[in-house]
mmCIF file of C-alpha atoms (C1' of nucleotides) in Angstrom:
data_model
loop_
_atom_site.group_PDB
_atom_site.id
_atom_site.type_symbol
_atom_site.label_atom_id
_atom_site.label_comp_id
_atom_site.label_asym_id
_atom_site.label_seq_id
_atom_site.Cartn_x
_atom_site.Cartn_y
_atom_site.Cartn_z
ATOM 1 C CA UNK A 110 60.026 134.645 122.742
ATOM 2 C CA UNK A 111 62.739 132.290 123.856
ATOM 3 C CA UNK A 112 63.669 131.473 127.416
ATOM 4 C CA UNK A 113 66.161 133.636 129.269
ATOM 5 C CA UNK A 114 69.609 132.258 129.869
ATOM 6 C CA UNK A 115 71.941 133.206 132.679
ATOM 7 C CA UNK A 116 73.487 136.110 130.779
ATOM 8 C CA UNK A 117 70.076 137.556 129.948
ATOM 9 C CA UNK A 118 69.130 137.488 133.596
ATOM 10 C CA UNK A 119 72.398 139.126 134.574
ATOM 11 C CA UNK A 120 71.742 141.907 132.093
ATOM 12 C CA UNK A 121 68.226 142.466 133.409
ATOM 13 C CA UNK A 122 69.520 142.429 136.984
ATOM 14 C CA UNK A 123 72.083 145.089 136.146
ATOM 15 C CA UNK A 124 69.545 147.323 134.416
ATOM 16 C CA UNK A 125 66.991 146.912 137.208
ATOM 17 C CA UNK A 126 69.699 147.998 139.636
ATOM 18 C CA UNK A 127 71.054 150.934 137.634
ATOM 19 C CA UNK A 128 69.854 151.865 134.171
ATOM 20 C CA UNK A 129 72.391 154.661 133.736
ATOM 21 C CA UNK A 130 75.103 152.140 132.904
ATOM 22 C CA UNK A 131 76.383 152.161 129.343
ATOM 23 C CA UNK A 132 76.188 149.086 127.167
ATOM 24 C CA UNK A 133 79.965 148.707 127.523
ATOM 25 C CA UNK A 134 79.719 148.672 131.320
ATOM 26 C CA UNK A 135 76.954 146.088 131.328
ATOM 27 C CA UNK A 136 78.872 144.008 128.809
ATOM 28 C CA UNK A 137 81.808 144.006 131.212
ATOM 29 C CA UNK A 138 79.617 142.975 134.131
ATOM 30 C CA UNK A 139 78.092 140.009 132.325
ATOM 31 C CA UNK A 140 81.212 138.904 130.451
ATOM 32 C CA UNK A 141 80.294 139.895 126.913
ATOM 33 C CA UNK A 142 81.569 142.408 124.413
ATOM 34 C CA UNK A 143 79.480 145.453 123.582
ATOM 35 C CA UNK A 144 77.774 144.398 120.376
ATOM 36 C CA UNK A 145 76.230 141.073 121.484
ATOM 37 C CA UNK A 146 75.318 142.654 124.806
ATOM 38 C CA UNK A 147 73.572 145.474 123.012
ATOM 39 C CA UNK A 148 71.695 142.981 120.850
ATOM 40 C CA UNK A 149 70.506 141.111 123.920
ATOM 41 C CA UNK A 150 69.296 144.300 125.549
ATOM 42 C CA UNK A 151 67.309 145.176 122.431
ATOM 43 C CA UNK A 152 65.818 141.697 122.346
ATOM 44 C CA UNK A 153 64.913 141.865 126.040
ATOM 45 C CA UNK A 154 63.160 145.152 125.359
ATOM 46 C CA UNK A 155 61.263 144.009 122.269
ATOM 47 C CA UNK A 156 60.262 140.779 124.029
ATOM 48 C CA UNK A 157 58.778 142.781 126.884
ATOM 49 C CA UNK A 158 61.133 141.435 129.537
ATOM 50 C CA UNK A 159 62.364 144.971 130.071
ATOM 51 C CA UNK A 160 59.196 147.048 130.051
ATOM 52 C CA UNK A 161 60.458 150.568 130.552
ATOM 53 C CA UNK A 162 63.132 152.774 132.029
ATOM 54 C CA UNK A 163 62.126 155.268 134.661
ATOM 55 C CA UNK A 164 63.546 157.652 137.210
ATOM 56 C CA UNK A 165 62.733 156.912 140.847
ATOM 57 C CA UNK A 166 62.148 159.998 142.956
ATOM 58 C CA UNK A 167 62.088 160.692 146.678
ATOM 59 C CA UNK A 168 58.538 161.068 148.025
ATOM 60 C CA UNK A 169 59.791 163.275 150.859
ATOM 61 C CA UNK A 170 61.569 165.610 148.459
ATOM 62 C CA UNK A 171 58.362 165.843 146.419
ATOM 63 C CA UNK A 172 56.363 166.786 149.506
ATOM 64 C CA UNK A 173 54.549 163.461 149.705
ATOM 65 C CA UNK A 174 55.038 162.703 153.354
ATOM 66 C CA UNK A 175 52.155 160.312 153.880
ATOM 67 C CA UNK A 176 52.064 156.766 152.605
ATOM 68 C CA UNK A 177 49.216 154.429 153.404
ATOM 69 C CA UNK A 178 48.110 150.940 152.574
ATOM 70 C CA UNK A 179 44.361 150.663 152.242
ATOM 71 C CA UNK A 180 42.596 147.319 152.353
ATOM 72 C CA UNK A 181 39.103 147.321 150.977
ATOM 73 C CA UNK A 182 36.454 144.684 150.535
ATOM 74 C CA UNK A 183 34.170 144.683 147.537
ATOM 75 C CA UNK A 184 30.423 144.485 148.065
ATOM 76 C CA UNK A 185 30.309 141.601 145.584
ATOM 77 C CA UNK A 186 32.562 139.691 143.229
ATOM 78 C CA UNK A 187 31.060 140.940 139.986
ATOM 79 C CA UNK A 188 33.118 141.798 136.924
ATOM 80 C CA UNK A 189 31.287 145.123 136.762
ATOM 81 C CA UNK A 190 32.555 146.178 140.145
ATOM 82 C CA UNK A 191 36.109 145.115 139.270
ATOM 83 C CA UNK A 192 36.057 147.164 136.086
ATOM 84 C CA UNK A 193 34.616 150.112 137.936
ATOM 85 C CA UNK A 194 37.372 149.980 140.509
ATOM 86 C CA UNK A 195 39.994 149.611 137.792
ATOM 87 C CA UNK A 196 38.778 152.741 136.047
ATOM 88 C CA UNK A 197 38.638 154.698 139.303
ATOM 89 C CA UNK A 198 42.122 153.794 140.499
ATOM 90 C CA UNK A 199 43.571 154.402 137.041
ATOM 91 C CA UNK A 200 42.244 157.955 137.223
ATOM 92 C CA UNK A 201 43.655 158.695 140.673
ATOM 93 C CA UNK A 202 47.438 159.240 140.540
ATOM 94 C CA UNK A 203 47.808 159.107 144.315
ATOM 95 C CA UNK A 204 46.892 155.426 144.125
ATOM 96 C CA UNK A 205 50.167 153.922 142.998
ATOM 97 C CA UNK A 206 49.633 150.232 143.544
ATOM 98 C CA UNK A 207 46.519 148.040 143.543
ATOM 99 C CA UNK A 208 46.429 144.284 144.075
ATOM 100 C CA UNK A 209 43.411 142.057 143.923
ATOM 101 C CA UNK A 210 44.032 139.266 146.369
ATOM 102 C CA UNK A 211 42.609 135.783 146.702
ATOM 103 C CA UNK A 212 40.168 134.508 149.233
ATOM 104 C CA UNK A 213 37.798 137.311 150.027
ATOM 105 C CA UNK A 214 36.938 140.049 147.561
ATOM 106 C CA UNK A 215 39.765 142.104 148.883
ATOM 107 C CA UNK A 216 41.977 144.741 147.328
ATOM 108 C CA UNK A 217 45.168 146.258 148.645
ATOM 109 C CA UNK A 218 46.038 149.803 147.624
ATOM 110 C CA UNK A 219 49.171 151.790 148.275
ATOM 111 C CA UNK A 220 48.664 155.511 148.374
ATOM 112 C CA UNK A 221 51.026 158.495 148.399
ATOM 113 C CA UNK A 222 49.708 161.878 149.518
ATOM 114 C CA UNK A 223 51.038 165.112 150.966
ATOM 115 C CA UNK A 224 49.354 165.009 154.367
ATOM 116 C CA UNK A 225 46.539 163.524 156.377
ATOM 117 C CA UNK A 226 44.013 166.016 155.034
ATOM 118 C CA UNK A 227 44.789 164.845 151.508
ATOM 119 C CA UNK A 228 44.539 161.246 152.638
ATOM 120 C CA UNK A 229 41.118 161.849 154.152
ATOM 121 C CA UNK A 230 39.937 163.545 150.981
ATOM 122 C CA UNK A 231 41.222 160.676 148.905
ATOM 123 C CA UNK A 232 39.415 158.059 150.975
ATOM 124 C CA UNK A 233 36.186 160.020 150.679
ATOM 125 C CA UNK A 234 36.662 160.420 146.937
ATOM 126 C CA UNK A 235 37.304 156.711 146.570
ATOM 127 C CA UNK A 236 34.280 155.745 148.612
ATOM 128 C CA UNK A 237 32.197 158.204 146.604
ATOM 129 C CA UNK A 238 33.198 156.821 143.237
ATOM 130 C CA UNK A 239 32.846 153.131 143.906
ATOM 131 C CA UNK A 240 30.714 151.227 146.428
ATOM 132 C CA UNK A 241 32.822 149.633 149.147
ATOM 133 C CA UNK A 242 31.695 147.166 151.758
ATOM 134 C CA UNK A 243 34.556 147.725 154.146
ATOM 135 C CA UNK A 244 37.711 149.802 154.210
ATOM 136 C CA UNK A 245 40.738 149.614 156.489
ATOM 137 C CA UNK A 246 43.649 152.030 156.441
ATOM 138 C CA UNK A 247 47.207 151.338 157.501
ATOM 139 C CA UNK A 248 49.359 154.421 157.771
ATOM 140 C CA UNK A 249 52.985 153.722 156.966
ATOM 141 C CA UNK A 250 55.396 154.874 159.640
ATOM 142 C CA UNK A 251 58.527 153.651 157.928
ATOM 143 C CA UNK A 252 59.532 152.401 154.503
ATOM 144 C CA UNK A 253 61.720 149.541 155.688
ATOM 145 C CA UNK A 254 62.459 148.339 152.168
ATOM 146 C CA UNK A 255 61.470 149.264 148.669
ATOM 147 C CA UNK A 256 62.940 147.981 145.454
ATOM 148 C CA UNK A 257 61.770 147.591 141.878
ATOM 149 C CA UNK A 258 64.425 144.961 141.156
ATOM 150 C CA UNK A 259 62.921 141.491 140.909
ATOM 151 C CA UNK A 260 64.891 138.603 142.424
ATOM 152 C CA UNK A 261 66.248 137.185 139.172
ATOM 153 C CA UNK A 262 69.215 135.578 140.913
ATOM 154 C CA UNK A 263 66.953 133.184 142.760
ATOM 155 C CA UNK A 264 65.100 131.878 139.729
ATOM 156 C CA UNK A 265 65.991 128.340 138.880
ATOM 157 C CA UNK A 266 66.269 127.706 135.178
ATOM 158 C CA UNK B 154 68.004 172.419 148.850
ATOM 159 C CA UNK B 155 65.469 174.858 147.539
ATOM 160 C CA UNK B 156 61.787 174.206 146.943
ATOM 161 C CA UNK B 157 60.629 172.748 143.660
ATOM 162 C CA UNK B 158 58.809 175.000 141.267
ATOM 163 C CA UNK B 159 56.303 173.945 138.642
ATOM 164 C CA UNK B 160 58.935 173.296 135.993
ATOM 165 C CA UNK B 161 60.978 171.135 138.340
ATOM 166 C CA UNK B 162 57.949 169.023 139.060
ATOM 167 C CA UNK B 163 57.160 168.709 135.369
ATOM 168 C CA UNK B 164 60.693 167.494 134.727
ATOM 169 C CA UNK B 165 60.483 164.922 137.498
ATOM 170 C CA UNK B 166 57.084 163.792 136.242
ATOM 171 C CA UNK B 167 58.480 163.267 132.747
ATOM 172 C CA UNK B 168 61.478 161.316 133.991
ATOM 173 C CA UNK B 169 59.363 159.178 136.311
ATOM 174 C CA UNK B 170 57.173 158.366 133.325
ATOM 175 C CA UNK B 171 59.960 157.664 130.821
ATOM 176 C CA UNK B 172 63.633 158.080 131.573
ATOM 177 C CA UNK B 173 64.731 157.259 128.033
ATOM 178 C CA UNK B 174 63.826 160.761 126.901
ATOM 179 C CA UNK B 175 66.722 163.004 125.941
ATOM 180 C CA UNK B 176 67.312 166.323 127.639
ATOM 181 C CA UNK B 177 66.097 168.068 124.490
ATOM 182 C CA UNK B 178 62.811 166.157 124.530
ATOM 183 C CA UNK B 179 62.178 166.922 128.182
ATOM 184 C CA UNK B 180 63.079 170.554 127.586
ATOM 185 C CA UNK B 181 60.396 170.636 124.893
ATOM 186 C CA UNK B 182 57.812 169.075 127.189
ATOM 187 C CA UNK B 183 58.381 171.540 130.020
ATOM 188 C CA UNK B 184 58.915 174.633 127.865
ATOM 189 C CA UNK B 185 62.612 175.202 128.329
ATOM 190 C CA UNK B 186 65.657 175.038 126.121
ATOM 191 C CA UNK B 187 68.185 172.278 126.582
ATOM 192 C CA UNK B 188 70.823 173.969 128.716
ATOM 193 C CA UNK B 189 68.651 175.208 131.623
ATOM 194 C CA UNK B 190 66.663 171.976 131.520
ATOM 195 C CA UNK B 191 69.854 169.966 131.776
ATOM 196 C CA UNK B 192 71.011 172.099 134.710
ATOM 197 C CA UNK B 193 67.736 171.516 136.515
ATOM 198 C CA UNK B 194 67.976 167.776 136.006
ATOM 199 C CA UNK B 195 71.481 167.774 137.433
ATOM 200 C CA UNK B 196 70.304 169.809 140.422
ATOM 201 C CA UNK B 197 67.336 167.493 140.991
ATOM 202 C CA UNK B 198 69.730 164.553 140.989
ATOM 203 C CA UNK B 199 72.308 166.107 143.318
ATOM 204 C CA UNK B 200 69.538 167.277 145.670
ATOM 205 C CA UNK B 201 68.222 163.723 145.900
ATOM 206 C CA UNK B 202 64.842 164.486 144.371
ATOM 207 C CA UNK B 203 65.680 162.066 141.581
ATOM 208 C CA UNK B 204 67.241 159.118 143.371
ATOM 209 C CA UNK B 205 68.080 156.731 140.572
ATOM 210 C CA UNK B 206 67.226 155.493 137.126
ATOM 211 C CA UNK B 207 66.214 151.889 136.721
ATOM 212 C CA UNK B 208 64.727 149.477 134.245
ATOM 213 C CA UNK B 209 61.360 147.960 135.156
ATOM 214 C CA UNK B 210 60.956 144.351 134.111
ATOM 215 C CA UNK B 211 58.001 142.022 133.682
ATOM 216 C CA UNK B 212 57.673 139.551 136.571
ATOM 217 C CA UNK B 213 55.897 137.072 134.312
ATOM 218 C CA UNK B 214 58.674 137.203 131.732
ATOM 219 C CA UNK B 215 61.193 136.591 134.504
ATOM 220 C CA UNK B 216 59.302 133.546 135.679
ATOM 221 C CA UNK B 217 58.030 135.188 138.857
ATOM 222 C CA UNK B 218 54.391 134.216 138.638
ATOM 223 C CA UNK B 219 53.469 134.546 142.285
ATOM 224 C CA UNK B 220 53.056 137.822 144.114
ATOM 225 C CA UNK B 221 51.884 137.974 147.681
ATOM 226 C CA UNK B 222 51.306 140.555 150.357
ATOM 227 C CA UNK B 223 52.200 139.295 153.794
ATOM 228 C CA UNK B 224 51.010 141.017 156.935
ATOM 229 C CA UNK B 225 52.884 140.158 160.051
ATOM 230 C CA UNK B 226 52.645 141.224 163.654
ATOM 231 C CA UNK B 227 55.734 141.658 165.776
ATOM 232 C CA UNK B 228 55.901 139.916 169.163
ATOM 233 C CA UNK B 229 56.841 143.253 170.740
ATOM 234 C CA UNK B 230 57.639 146.813 169.742
ATOM 235 C CA UNK B 231 61.321 146.761 170.604
ATOM 236 C CA UNK B 232 64.001 148.453 168.535
ATOM 237 C CA UNK B 233 65.948 145.190 168.557
ATOM 238 C CA UNK B 234 63.190 143.320 166.802
ATOM 239 C CA UNK B 235 62.802 146.096 164.233
ATOM 240 C CA UNK B 236 66.499 146.033 163.431
ATOM 241 C CA UNK B 237 66.439 142.273 163.217
ATOM 242 C CA UNK B 238 63.584 142.352 160.738
ATOM 243 C CA UNK B 239 65.311 145.065 158.738
ATOM 244 C CA UNK B 240 68.439 142.972 158.372
ATOM 245 C CA UNK B 241 66.460 139.880 157.421
ATOM 246 C CA UNK B 242 64.327 141.510 154.745
ATOM 247 C CA UNK B 243 67.370 143.325 153.335
ATOM 248 C CA UNK B 244 69.012 139.946 152.801
ATOM 249 C CA UNK B 245 66.034 138.353 151.063
ATOM 250 C CA UNK B 246 65.638 139.657 147.491
ATOM 251 C CA UNK B 247 62.189 138.110 147.070
ATOM 252 C CA UNK B 248 60.935 140.611 149.640
ATOM 253 C CA UNK B 249 60.623 143.720 147.522
ATOM 254 C CA UNK B 250 58.635 146.060 149.729
ATOM 255 C CA UNK B 251 58.296 146.372 153.497
ATOM 256 C CA UNK B 252 56.204 148.955 155.343
ATOM 257 C CA UNK B 253 55.958 149.407 159.073
ATOM 258 C CA UNK B 254 52.468 150.648 159.745
ATOM 259 C CA UNK B 255 50.938 152.520 162.622
ATOM 260 C CA UNK B 256 48.617 151.224 165.278
ATOM 261 C CA UNK B 257 49.623 147.671 166.012
ATOM 262 C CA UNK B 258 53.164 146.401 165.561
ATOM 263 C CA UNK B 259 52.327 145.431 162.032
ATOM 264 C CA UNK B 260 54.418 145.116 158.911
ATOM 265 C CA UNK B 261 53.304 144.722 155.326
ATOM 266 C CA UNK B 262 55.552 142.883 152.919
ATOM 267 C CA UNK B 263 55.257 142.410 149.184
ATOM 268 C CA UNK B 264 56.899 139.305 147.858
ATOM 269 C CA UNK B 265 57.704 138.041 144.362
ATOM 270 C CA UNK B 266 58.456 134.360 143.858
ATOM 271 C CA UNK B 267 58.325 131.784 141.095
ATOM 272 C CA UNK B 268 55.622 129.523 142.479
ATOM 273 C CA UNK B 269 53.753 128.445 145.584
ATOM 274 C CA UNK B 270 56.521 126.115 146.669
ATOM 275 C CA UNK B 271 58.962 129.002 146.691
ATOM 276 C CA UNK B 272 56.438 131.108 148.574
ATOM 277 C CA UNK B 273 56.040 128.440 151.227
ATOM 278 C CA UNK B 274 59.809 128.134 151.579
ATOM 279 C CA UNK B 275 60.126 131.872 151.910
ATOM 280 C CA UNK B 276 57.512 132.078 154.663
ATOM 281 C CA UNK B 277 59.268 129.329 156.569
ATOM 282 C CA UNK B 278 62.625 131.017 156.131
ATOM 283 C CA UNK B 279 61.202 134.300 157.337
ATOM 284 C CA UNK B 280 59.575 132.730 160.381
ATOM 285 C CA UNK B 281 62.827 130.918 161.114
ATOM 286 C CA UNK B 282 64.984 134.018 161.051
ATOM 287 C CA UNK B 283 62.850 136.370 163.092
ATOM 288 C CA UNK B 284 60.215 135.673 165.768
ATOM 289 C CA UNK B 285 56.725 136.529 164.536
ATOM 290 C CA UNK B 286 53.562 136.675 166.601
ATOM 291 C CA UNK B 287 51.165 136.362 163.723
ATOM 292 C CA UNK B 288 51.406 136.118 159.961
ATOM 293 C CA UNK B 289 48.729 136.485 157.302
ATOM 294 C CA UNK B 290 49.257 135.943 153.595
ATOM 295 C CA UNK B 291 47.319 137.500 150.760
ATOM 296 C CA UNK B 292 48.013 135.965 147.388
ATOM 297 C CA UNK B 293 47.710 138.464 144.579
ATOM 298 C CA UNK B 294 45.403 137.363 141.795
ATOM 299 C CA UNK B 295 45.761 140.485 139.686
ATOM 300 C CA UNK B 296 48.035 143.506 139.541
ATOM 301 C CA UNK B 297 45.309 146.073 138.949
ATOM 302 C CA UNK B 298 47.730 148.998 138.998
ATOM 303 C CA UNK B 299 51.409 149.520 139.574
ATOM 304 C CA UNK B 300 53.380 152.676 139.032
ATOM 305 C CA UNK B 301 56.579 154.155 140.400
ATOM 306 C CA UNK B 302 55.543 157.664 139.352
ATOM 307 C CA UNK B 303 54.534 159.777 142.320
ATOM 308 C CA UNK B 304 51.549 162.124 141.905
ATOM 309 C CA UNK B 305 53.521 165.342 141.524
ATOM 310 C CA UNK B 306 50.706 167.036 139.624
ATOM 311 C CA UNK B 307 48.501 167.006 142.691
ATOM 312 C CA UNK B 308 50.976 168.640 145.043
ATOM 313 C CA UNK B 309 50.015 172.128 146.005
ATOM 314 C CA UNK B 310 52.937 174.510 146.227
ATOM 315 C "C1'" DG C 21 80.131 134.790 119.862
ATOM 316 C "C1'" DA C 22 84.602 138.948 119.196
ATOM 317 C "C1'" DT C 23 86.592 143.194 117.039
ATOM 318 C "C1'" DG C 24 86.964 147.425 114.865
ATOM 319 C "C1'" DA C 25 85.269 151.259 112.757
ATOM 320 C "C1'" DA C 26 82.187 154.157 110.741
ATOM 321 C "C1'" DA C 27 77.805 157.389 111.293
ATOM 322 C "C1'" DC C 28 74.873 159.352 114.246
ATOM 323 C "C1'" DT C 29 72.892 161.112 118.560
ATOM 324 C "C1'" DT C 30 73.368 162.837 122.999
ATOM 325 C "C1'" DA C 31 75.635 164.659 127.021
ATOM 326 C "C1'" DC C 32 78.220 168.028 128.874
ATOM 327 C "C1'" DA C 33 80.613 172.373 129.283
ATOM 328 C "C1'" DT C 34 81.453 177.063 128.079
ATOM 329 C "C1'" DA C 35 80.678 181.544 126.266
ATOM 330 C "C1'" DA C 36 77.887 185.378 124.751
ATOM 331 C "C1'" DT C 37 73.363 187.714 124.918
ATOM 332 C "C1'" DA D 285 66.409 182.478 130.912
ATOM 333 C "C1'" DT D 286 68.259 182.060 125.548
ATOM 334 C "C1'" DT D 287 71.216 180.639 121.462
ATOM 335 C "C1'" DA D 288 75.477 178.952 119.787
ATOM 336 C "C1'" DT D 289 79.499 176.157 119.732
ATOM 337 C "C1'" DG D 290 82.662 172.494 120.616
ATOM 338 C "C1'" DT D 291 84.380 168.243 122.737
ATOM 339 C "C1'" DA D 292 83.653 163.972 124.779
ATOM 340 C "C1'" DA D 293 80.942 159.981 125.172
ATOM 341 C "C1'" DG D 294 77.487 156.772 124.003
ATOM 342 C "C1'" DT D 295 74.467 154.435 120.649
ATOM 343 C "C1'" DT D 296 73.647 152.069 116.583
ATOM 344 C "C1'" DT D 297 74.927 149.814 112.432
ATOM 345 C "C1'" DC D 298 77.923 147.248 109.665
ATOM 346 C "C1'" DA D 299 81.838 144.531 107.973
ATOM 347 C "C1'" DT D 300 85.060 141.057 109.216
ATOM 348 C "C1'" DC D 301 86.751 137.135 111.722
#
DNA sequence: GATGAAACTTACATAAT
DNA sequence: ATTATGTAAGTTTCATC
């Protein structure tokens, strides 16, 4: 896998912004003709730079009105516990995002559920399936910003 | 906008999982023929249930090795400060996710940058552009889970 | 890299049942 | 809802420069 040049990053930026664009449109945007642009896109996909193409939906329209960020502390820093948590969160679709963070044995989870009753049930399910030393919930009032587009423009080559 | 039935939710689930599928493939998955499936997809898009289609890229492949969750506390709970923060985070592409959470005047931010130097610069820029009472950084060691697919299967009708 | 043109697949629209 | 049909558009491959 070779390094990405400026044109590659422009292509990825375009596709992260709007993947409905045709190859010809993207070629225009980045200053290429269709064929070489198409070849670059294929290479970016086979190299794993572009991982997948997905539709983004509206949580409100889907009836998922409650979003929460849960911070939890592990009882220990064992590999067993980490694997256990990984298996549990993988099996729970309401848990959309999980980050293990440095410092303490802390994890941050982002959760999408229909209502507070569902959120309560989810917390109880989580606590029942994996031992947790401490858990703190932050209910989201407002989604101020959310994007899946990485800041490729700011990367220095 | 009418309520979503089971088939609608199956269609959205398929497209959130993989938007490269053709209408015919999705029709197969949800048990419809192409034409009505295509009409439903168009309706889901015009109703705003499906908001957009994007490519998801690999942060590592893009040279964005550092992910951090920043928790910050506002100096007050004024609308002015909220709007100020909104404008600032909208202008900074490294800030990918911002949630205003209940309870205290707290905000959670997810940030993607190339390295620790860039992270430090970003924190200083942020603190320089908007007054902040308190800021706490959590460096992500591992992305245990990340999905953009909402849990539509678990919604009760 | 650009261009042009095939061959193929899909999207889209319409009509009939 | 289905099947069928047709046109437009996009993708993919290839040959040539």
